[in-house]
């Protein structure tokens, strides 16, 4: 189905154009209904006189969350600073505790690795001493 649309020059700052305002619930439902009638997103945006991106975002949210997406609305404005400070403080405490636990674990691992290296070093010294002893014995026997 082909539509002939008038080309309307839209001014980005003109607030009378619906595409730049927040969509209402009935508009969102209408967009979804048109999408199920197999209209393209471009055609839907022309019919509803909304921007392409607004229609696209409504459809994508519907695909992702279903009808629950209509109830999910973000709150506008800045988040309260009190909650952020409390969250930062708890995160800071958790990070300090994790660092302390990590340091203890690291110290334990390093001590174990140090023991292993000392044992390897002692074994290497004994092997080299045995090799030297064997060489000296073979030299004495050959003379």
mmCIF file with all atom_site columns, C-alpha atoms in Angstrom:
data_model
loop_
_atom_site.group_PDB
_atom_site.id
_atom_site.type_symbol
_atom_site.label_atom_id
_atom_site.label_alt_id
_atom_site.label_comp_id
_atom_site.label_asym_id
_atom_site.label_entity_id
_atom_site.label_seq_id
_atom_site.pdbx_PDB_ins_code
_atom_site.Cartn_x
_atom_site.Cartn_y
_atom_site.Cartn_z
_atom_site.occupancy
_atom_site.B_iso_or_equiv
_atom_site.pdbx_formal_charge
_atom_site.auth_seq_id
_atom_site.auth_comp_id
_atom_site.auth_asym_id
_atom_site.auth_atom_id
_atom_site.pdbx_PDB_model_num
ATOM 1   C CA . UNK A 1 1   ? 0.000  0.000   0.000  1.00 0.00 ? 1   UNK A CA 1
ATOM 2   C CA . UNK A 1 2   ? 1.623  3.256   -1.103 1.00 0.00 ? 2   UNK A CA 1
ATOM 3   C CA . UNK A 1 3   ? 0.972  6.583   0.505  1.00 0.00 ? 3   UNK A CA 1
ATOM 4   C CA . UNK A 1 4   ? 1.562  9.978   -0.972 1.00 0.00 ? 4   UNK A CA 1
ATOM 5   C CA . UNK A 1 5   ? 2.759  12.348  1.656  1.00 0.00 ? 5   UNK A CA 1
ATOM 6   C CA . UNK A 1 6   ? 3.163  16.061  1.573  1.00 0.00 ? 6   UNK A CA 1
ATOM 7   C CA . UNK A 1 7   ? 6.656  17.157  2.329  1.00 0.00 ? 7   UNK A CA 1
ATOM 8   C CA . UNK A 1 8   ? 6.412  19.354  5.365  1.00 0.00 ? 8   UNK A CA 1
ATOM 9   C CA . UNK A 1 9   ? 9.437  21.255  6.454  1.00 0.00 ? 9   UNK A CA 1
ATOM 10  C CA . UNK A 1 10  ? 9.729  20.606  10.152 1.00 0.00 ? 10  UNK A CA 1
ATOM 11  C CA . UNK A 1 11  ? 11.492 22.954  12.434 1.00 0.00 ? 11  UNK A CA 1
ATOM 12  C CA . UNK A 1 12  ? 13.286 21.117  15.181 1.00 0.00 ? 12  UNK A CA 1
ATOM 13  C CA . UNK A 1 13  ? 12.439 23.787  17.743 1.00 0.00 ? 13  UNK A CA 1
ATOM 14  C CA . UNK A 1 14  ? 8.746  24.061  16.911 1.00 0.00 ? 14  UNK A CA 1
ATOM 15  C CA . UNK A 1 15  ? 7.000  22.461  19.884 1.00 0.00 ? 15  UNK A CA 1
ATOM 16  C CA . UNK A 1 16  ? 3.679  22.220  18.030 1.00 0.00 ? 16  UNK A CA 1
ATOM 17  C CA . UNK A 1 17  ? 4.949  19.204  16.107 1.00 0.00 ? 17  UNK A CA 1
ATOM 18  C CA . UNK A 1 18  ? 3.895  15.992  17.846 1.00 0.00 ? 18  UNK A CA 1
ATOM 19  C CA . UNK A 1 19  ? 7.097  14.107  17.031 1.00 0.00 ? 19  UNK A CA 1
ATOM 20  C CA . UNK A 1 20  ? 9.141  16.133  19.463 1.00 0.00 ? 20  UNK A CA 1
ATOM 21  C CA . UNK A 1 21  ? 6.793  15.762  22.408 1.00 0.00 ? 21  UNK A CA 1
ATOM 22  C CA . UNK A 1 22  ? 6.396  12.801  24.722 1.00 0.00 ? 22  UNK A CA 1
ATOM 23  C CA . UNK A 1 23  ? 3.988  10.233  23.318 1.00 0.00 ? 23  UNK A CA 1
ATOM 24  C CA . UNK A 1 24  ? 0.826  9.494   25.258 1.00 0.00 ? 24  UNK A CA 1
ATOM 25  C CA . UNK A 1 25  ? -0.420 6.002   26.030 1.00 0.00 ? 25  UNK A CA 1
ATOM 26  C CA . UNK A 1 26  ? -3.158 5.995   23.383 1.00 0.00 ? 26  UNK A CA 1
ATOM 27  C CA . UNK A 1 27  ? -0.632 7.105   20.747 1.00 0.00 ? 27  UNK A CA 1
ATOM 28  C CA . UNK A 1 28  ? 1.730  4.300   21.718 1.00 0.00 ? 28  UNK A CA 1
ATOM 29  C CA . UNK A 1 29  ? -1.061 1.739   21.475 1.00 0.00 ? 29  UNK A CA 1
ATOM 30  C CA . UNK A 1 30  ? -2.104 3.110   18.073 1.00 0.00 ? 30  UNK A CA 1
ATOM 31  C CA . UNK A 1 31  ? 1.513  2.834   16.851 1.00 0.00 ? 31  UNK A CA 1
ATOM 32  C CA . UNK A 1 32  ? 1.646  -0.818  17.952 1.00 0.00 ? 32  UNK A CA 1
ATOM 33  C CA . UNK A 1 33  ? -1.701 -1.558  16.288 1.00 0.00 ? 33  UNK A CA 1
ATOM 34  C CA . UNK A 1 34  ? -0.484 -0.032  13.013 1.00 0.00 ? 34  UNK A CA 1
ATOM 35  C CA . UNK A 1 35  ? 2.726  -2.048  13.285 1.00 0.00 ? 35  UNK A CA 1
ATOM 36  C CA . UNK A 1 36  ? 0.695  -5.257  13.620 1.00 0.00 ? 36  UNK A CA 1
ATOM 37  C CA . UNK A 1 37  ? -1.234 -4.267  10.509 1.00 0.00 ? 37  UNK A CA 1
ATOM 38  C CA . UNK A 1 38  ? 2.162  -4.519  8.774  1.00 0.00 ? 38  UNK A CA 1
ATOM 39  C CA . UNK A 1 39  ? 2.763  -0.849  8.121  1.00 0.00 ? 39  UNK A CA 1
ATOM 40  C CA . UNK A 1 40  ? 6.403  0.142   7.989  1.00 0.00 ? 40  UNK A CA 1
ATOM 41  C CA . UNK A 1 41  ? 7.785  2.394   10.694 1.00 0.00 ? 41  UNK A CA 1
ATOM 42  C CA . UNK A 1 42  ? 8.163  5.211   8.186  1.00 0.00 ? 42  UNK A CA 1
ATOM 43  C CA . UNK A 1 43  ? 4.499  4.920   7.189  1.00 0.00 ? 43  UNK A CA 1
ATOM 44  C CA . UNK A 1 44  ? 3.462  4.828   10.838 1.00 0.00 ? 44  UNK A CA 1
ATOM 45  C CA . UNK A 1 45  ? 5.464  7.958   11.571 1.00 0.00 ? 45  UNK A CA 1
ATOM 46  C CA . UNK A 1 46  ? 3.772  9.752   8.674  1.00 0.00 ? 46  UNK A CA 1
ATOM 47  C CA . UNK A 1 47  ? 0.270  8.605   9.691  1.00 0.00 ? 47  UNK A CA 1
ATOM 48  C CA . UNK A 1 48  ? 0.738  9.480   13.358 1.00 0.00 ? 48  UNK A CA 1
ATOM 49  C CA . UNK A 1 49  ? 2.679  12.671  12.520 1.00 0.00 ? 49  UNK A CA 1
ATOM 50  C CA . UNK A 1 50  ? 5.440  11.648  14.911 1.00 0.00 ? 50  UNK A CA 1
ATOM 51  C CA . UNK A 1 51  ? 9.140  11.317  14.355 1.00 0.00 ? 51  UNK A CA 1
ATOM 52  C CA . UNK A 1 52  ? 10.522 8.059   12.999 1.00 0.00 ? 52  UNK A CA 1
ATOM 53  C CA . UNK A 1 53  ? 12.740 7.566   16.047 1.00 0.00 ? 53  UNK A CA 1
ATOM 54  C CA . UNK A 1 54  ? 9.809  7.975   18.465 1.00 0.00 ? 54  UNK A CA 1
ATOM 55  C CA . UNK A 1 55  ? 7.793  5.317   16.621 1.00 0.00 ? 55  UNK A CA 1
ATOM 56  C CA . UNK A 1 56  ? 10.822 3.054   16.369 1.00 0.00 ? 56  UNK A CA 1
ATOM 57  C CA . UNK A 1 57  ? 11.560 3.300   20.096 1.00 0.00 ? 57  UNK A CA 1
ATOM 58  C CA . UNK A 1 58  ? 7.926  2.507   20.999 1.00 0.00 ? 58  UNK A CA 1
ATOM 59  C CA . UNK A 1 59  ? 7.974  -0.581  18.770 1.00 0.00 ? 59  UNK A CA 1
ATOM 60  C CA . UNK A 1 60  ? 11.342 -1.781  20.064 1.00 0.00 ? 60  UNK A CA 1
ATOM 61  C CA . UNK A 1 61  ? 10.245 -1.347  23.686 1.00 0.00 ? 61  UNK A CA 1
ATOM 62  C CA . UNK A 1 62  ? 7.085  -3.297  22.892 1.00 0.00 ? 62  UNK A CA 1
ATOM 63  C CA . UNK A 1 63  ? 9.122  -6.107  21.300 1.00 0.00 ? 63  UNK A CA 1
ATOM 64  C CA . UNK A 1 64  ? 11.386 -6.243  24.333 1.00 0.00 ? 64  UNK A CA 1
ATOM 65  C CA . UNK A 1 65  ? 8.931  -5.867  27.238 1.00 0.00 ? 65  UNK A CA 1
ATOM 66  C CA . UNK A 1 66  ? 5.456  -6.395  25.750 1.00 0.00 ? 66  UNK A CA 1
ATOM 67  C CA . UNK A 1 67  ? 2.541  -4.401  27.136 1.00 0.00 ? 67  UNK A CA 1
ATOM 68  C CA . UNK A 1 68  ? 4.538  -3.801  30.327 1.00 0.00 ? 68  UNK A CA 1
ATOM 69  C CA . UNK A 1 69  ? 6.659  -1.340  28.366 1.00 0.00 ? 69  UNK A CA 1
ATOM 70  C CA . UNK A 1 70  ? 3.804  1.162   28.439 1.00 0.00 ? 70  UNK A CA 1
ATOM 71  C CA . UNK A 1 71  ? 3.882  1.223   32.239 1.00 0.00 ? 71  UNK A CA 1
ATOM 72  C CA . UNK A 1 72  ? 7.667  1.619   32.365 1.00 0.00 ? 72  UNK A CA 1
ATOM 73  C CA . UNK A 1 73  ? 8.382  5.313   32.365 1.00 0.00 ? 73  UNK A CA 1
ATOM 74  C CA . UNK A 1 74  ? 11.582 6.995   33.441 1.00 0.00 ? 74  UNK A CA 1
ATOM 75  C CA . UNK A 1 75  ? 11.373 9.687   36.043 1.00 0.00 ? 75  UNK A CA 1
ATOM 76  C CA . UNK A 1 76  ? 12.577 13.023  34.830 1.00 0.00 ? 76  UNK A CA 1
ATOM 77  C CA . UNK A 1 77  ? 15.140 15.107  36.582 1.00 0.00 ? 77  UNK A CA 1
ATOM 78  C CA . UNK A 1 78  ? 18.219 14.579  38.625 1.00 0.00 ? 78  UNK A CA 1
ATOM 79  C CA . UNK A 1 79  ? 18.544 11.676  41.037 1.00 0.00 ? 79  UNK A CA 1
ATOM 80  C CA . UNK A 1 80  ? 18.529 12.596  44.699 1.00 0.00 ? 80  UNK A CA 1
ATOM 81  C CA . UNK A 1 81  ? 21.979 13.203  46.061 1.00 0.00 ? 81  UNK A CA 1
ATOM 82  C CA . UNK A 1 82  ? 21.226 11.603  49.433 1.00 0.00 ? 82  UNK A CA 1
ATOM 83  C CA . UNK A 1 83  ? 20.708 8.183   47.886 1.00 0.00 ? 83  UNK A CA 1
ATOM 84  C CA . UNK A 1 84  ? 23.822 8.549   45.743 1.00 0.00 ? 84  UNK A CA 1
ATOM 85  C CA . UNK A 1 85  ? 25.979 9.472   48.758 1.00 0.00 ? 85  UNK A CA 1
ATOM 86  C CA . UNK A 1 86  ? 24.665 6.514   50.749 1.00 0.00 ? 86  UNK A CA 1
ATOM 87  C CA . UNK A 1 87  ? 25.266 4.205   47.801 1.00 0.00 ? 87  UNK A CA 1
ATOM 88  C CA . UNK A 1 88  ? 28.809 5.523   47.337 1.00 0.00 ? 88  UNK A CA 1
ATOM 89  C CA . UNK A 1 89  ? 29.540 4.993   51.035 1.00 0.00 ? 89  UNK A CA 1
ATOM 90  C CA . UNK A 1 90  ? 28.329 1.391   50.978 1.00 0.00 ? 90  UNK A CA 1
ATOM 91  C CA . UNK A 1 91  ? 30.237 0.706   47.756 1.00 0.00 ? 91  UNK A CA 1
ATOM 92  C CA . UNK A 1 92  ? 33.365 2.218   49.331 1.00 0.00 ? 92  UNK A CA 1
ATOM 93  C CA . UNK A 1 93  ? 33.016 -0.032  52.403 1.00 0.00 ? 93  UNK A CA 1
ATOM 94  C CA . UNK A 1 94  ? 32.507 -3.087  50.206 1.00 0.00 ? 94  UNK A CA 1
ATOM 95  C CA . UNK A 1 95  ? 35.553 -2.169  48.103 1.00 0.00 ? 95  UNK A CA 1
ATOM 96  C CA . UNK A 1 96  ? 37.716 -1.768  51.217 1.00 0.00 ? 96  UNK A CA 1
ATOM 97  C CA . UNK A 1 97  ? 36.548 -5.133  52.567 1.00 0.00 ? 97  UNK A CA 1
ATOM 98  C CA . UNK A 1 98  ? 37.224 -6.770  49.203 1.00 0.00 ? 98  UNK A CA 1
ATOM 99  C CA . UNK A 1 99  ? 40.681 -5.207  49.053 1.00 0.00 ? 99  UNK A CA 1
ATOM 100 C CA . UNK A 1 100 ? 41.500 -6.468  52.558 1.00 0.00 ? 100 UNK A CA 1
ATOM 101 C CA . UNK A 1 101 ? 40.283 -9.967  51.666 1.00 0.00 ? 101 UNK A CA 1
ATOM 102 C CA . UNK A 1 102 ? 42.198 -9.824  48.397 1.00 0.00 ? 102 UNK A CA 1
ATOM 103 C CA . UNK A 1 103 ? 45.366 -8.738  50.218 1.00 0.00 ? 103 UNK A CA 1
ATOM 104 C CA . UNK A 1 104 ? 45.044 -11.582 52.725 1.00 0.00 ? 104 UNK A CA 1
ATOM 105 C CA . UNK A 1 105 ? 44.481 -14.057 49.917 1.00 0.00 ? 105 UNK A CA 1
ATOM 106 C CA . UNK A 1 106 ? 47.398 -12.624 47.948 1.00 0.00 ? 106 UNK A CA 1
ATOM 107 C CA . UNK A 1 107 ? 49.719 -12.846 50.970 1.00 0.00 ? 107 UNK A CA 1
ATOM 108 C CA . UNK A 1 108 ? 48.690 -16.466 51.517 1.00 0.00 ? 108 UNK A CA 1
ATOM 109 C CA . UNK A 1 109 ? 49.304 -17.336 47.860 1.00 0.00 ? 109 UNK A CA 1
ATOM 110 C CA . UNK A 1 110 ? 52.678 -15.573 47.861 1.00 0.00 ? 110 UNK A CA 1
ATOM 111 C CA . UNK A 1 111 ? 53.782 -17.430 51.009 1.00 0.00 ? 111 UNK A CA 1
ATOM 112 C CA . UNK A 1 112 ? 52.851 -20.775 49.414 1.00 0.00 ? 112 UNK A CA 1
ATOM 113 C CA . UNK A 1 113 ? 54.660 -19.834 46.215 1.00 0.00 ? 113 UNK A CA 1
ATOM 114 C CA . UNK A 1 114 ? 57.704 -18.769 48.248 1.00 0.00 ? 114 UNK A CA 1
ATOM 115 C CA . UNK A 1 115 ? 57.782 -22.177 50.022 1.00 0.00 ? 115 UNK A CA 1
ATOM 116 C CA . UNK A 1 116 ? 57.608 -23.978 46.676 1.00 0.00 ? 116 UNK A CA 1
ATOM 117 C CA . UNK A 1 117 ? 60.423 -21.861 45.228 1.00 0.00 ? 117 UNK A CA 1
ATOM 118 C CA . UNK A 1 118 ? 62.620 -22.469 48.291 1.00 0.00 ? 118 UNK A CA 1
ATOM 119 C CA . UNK A 1 119 ? 62.078 -26.232 47.966 1.00 0.00 ? 119 UNK A CA 1
ATOM 120 C CA . UNK A 1 120 ? 62.862 -26.118 44.244 1.00 0.00 ? 120 UNK A CA 1
ATOM 121 C CA . UNK A 1 121 ? 66.019 -24.121 44.980 1.00 0.00 ? 121 UNK A CA 1
ATOM 122 C CA . UNK A 1 122 ? 67.143 -26.632 47.628 1.00 0.00 ? 122 UNK A CA 1
ATOM 123 C CA . UNK A 1 123 ? 66.504 -29.543 45.239 1.00 0.00 ? 123 UNK A CA 1
ATOM 124 C CA . UNK A 1 124 ? 68.441 -27.787 42.462 1.00 0.00 ? 124 UNK A CA 1
ATOM 125 C CA . UNK A 1 125 ? 71.410 -27.241 44.828 1.00 0.00 ? 125 UNK A CA 1
ATOM 126 C CA . UNK A 1 126 ? 71.396 -30.913 45.862 1.00 0.00 ? 126 UNK A CA 1
ATOM 127 C CA . UNK A 1 127 ? 71.191 -32.068 42.244 1.00 0.00 ? 127 UNK A CA 1
ATOM 128 C CA . UNK A 1 128 ? 74.093 -29.821 41.227 1.00 0.00 ? 128 UNK A CA 1
ATOM 129 C CA . UNK A 1 129 ? 76.133 -31.101 44.213 1.00 0.00 ? 129 UNK A CA 1
ATOM 130 C CA . UNK A 1 130 ? 75.407 -34.708 43.202 1.00 0.00 ? 130 UNK A CA 1
ATOM 131 C CA . UNK A 1 131 ? 76.400 -33.980 39.596 1.00 0.00 ? 131 UNK A CA 1
ATOM 132 C CA . UNK A 1 132 ? 79.684 -32.429 40.759 1.00 0.00 ? 132 UNK A CA 1
ATOM 133 C CA . UNK A 1 133 ? 80.331 -35.406 43.053 1.00 0.00 ? 133 UNK A CA 1
ATOM 134 C CA . UNK A 1 134 ? 79.645 -37.830 40.196 1.00 0.00 ? 134 UNK A CA 1
ATOM 135 C CA . UNK A 1 135 ? 81.978 -35.880 37.886 1.00 0.00 ? 135 UNK A CA 1
ATOM 136 C CA . UNK A 1 136 ? 84.751 -35.840 40.474 1.00 0.00 ? 136 UNK A CA 1
ATOM 137 C CA . UNK A 1 137 ? 84.352 -39.593 41.074 1.00 0.00 ? 137 UNK A CA 1
ATOM 138 C CA . UNK A 1 138 ? 84.464 -40.369 37.344 1.00 0.00 ? 138 UNK A CA 1
ATOM 139 C CA . UNK A 1 139 ? 87.620 -38.250 36.962 1.00 0.00 ? 139 UNK A CA 1
ATOM 140 C CA . UNK A 1 140 ? 89.326 -40.051 39.858 1.00 0.00 ? 140 UNK A CA 1
ATOM 141 C CA . UNK A 1 141 ? 88.342 -43.470 38.484 1.00 0.00 ? 141 UNK A CA 1
ATOM 142 C CA . UNK A 1 142 ? 89.562 -42.625 34.993 1.00 0.00 ? 142 UNK A CA 1
ATOM 143 C CA . UNK A 1 143 ? 93.048 -41.582 36.234 1.00 0.00 ? 143 UNK A CA 1
#
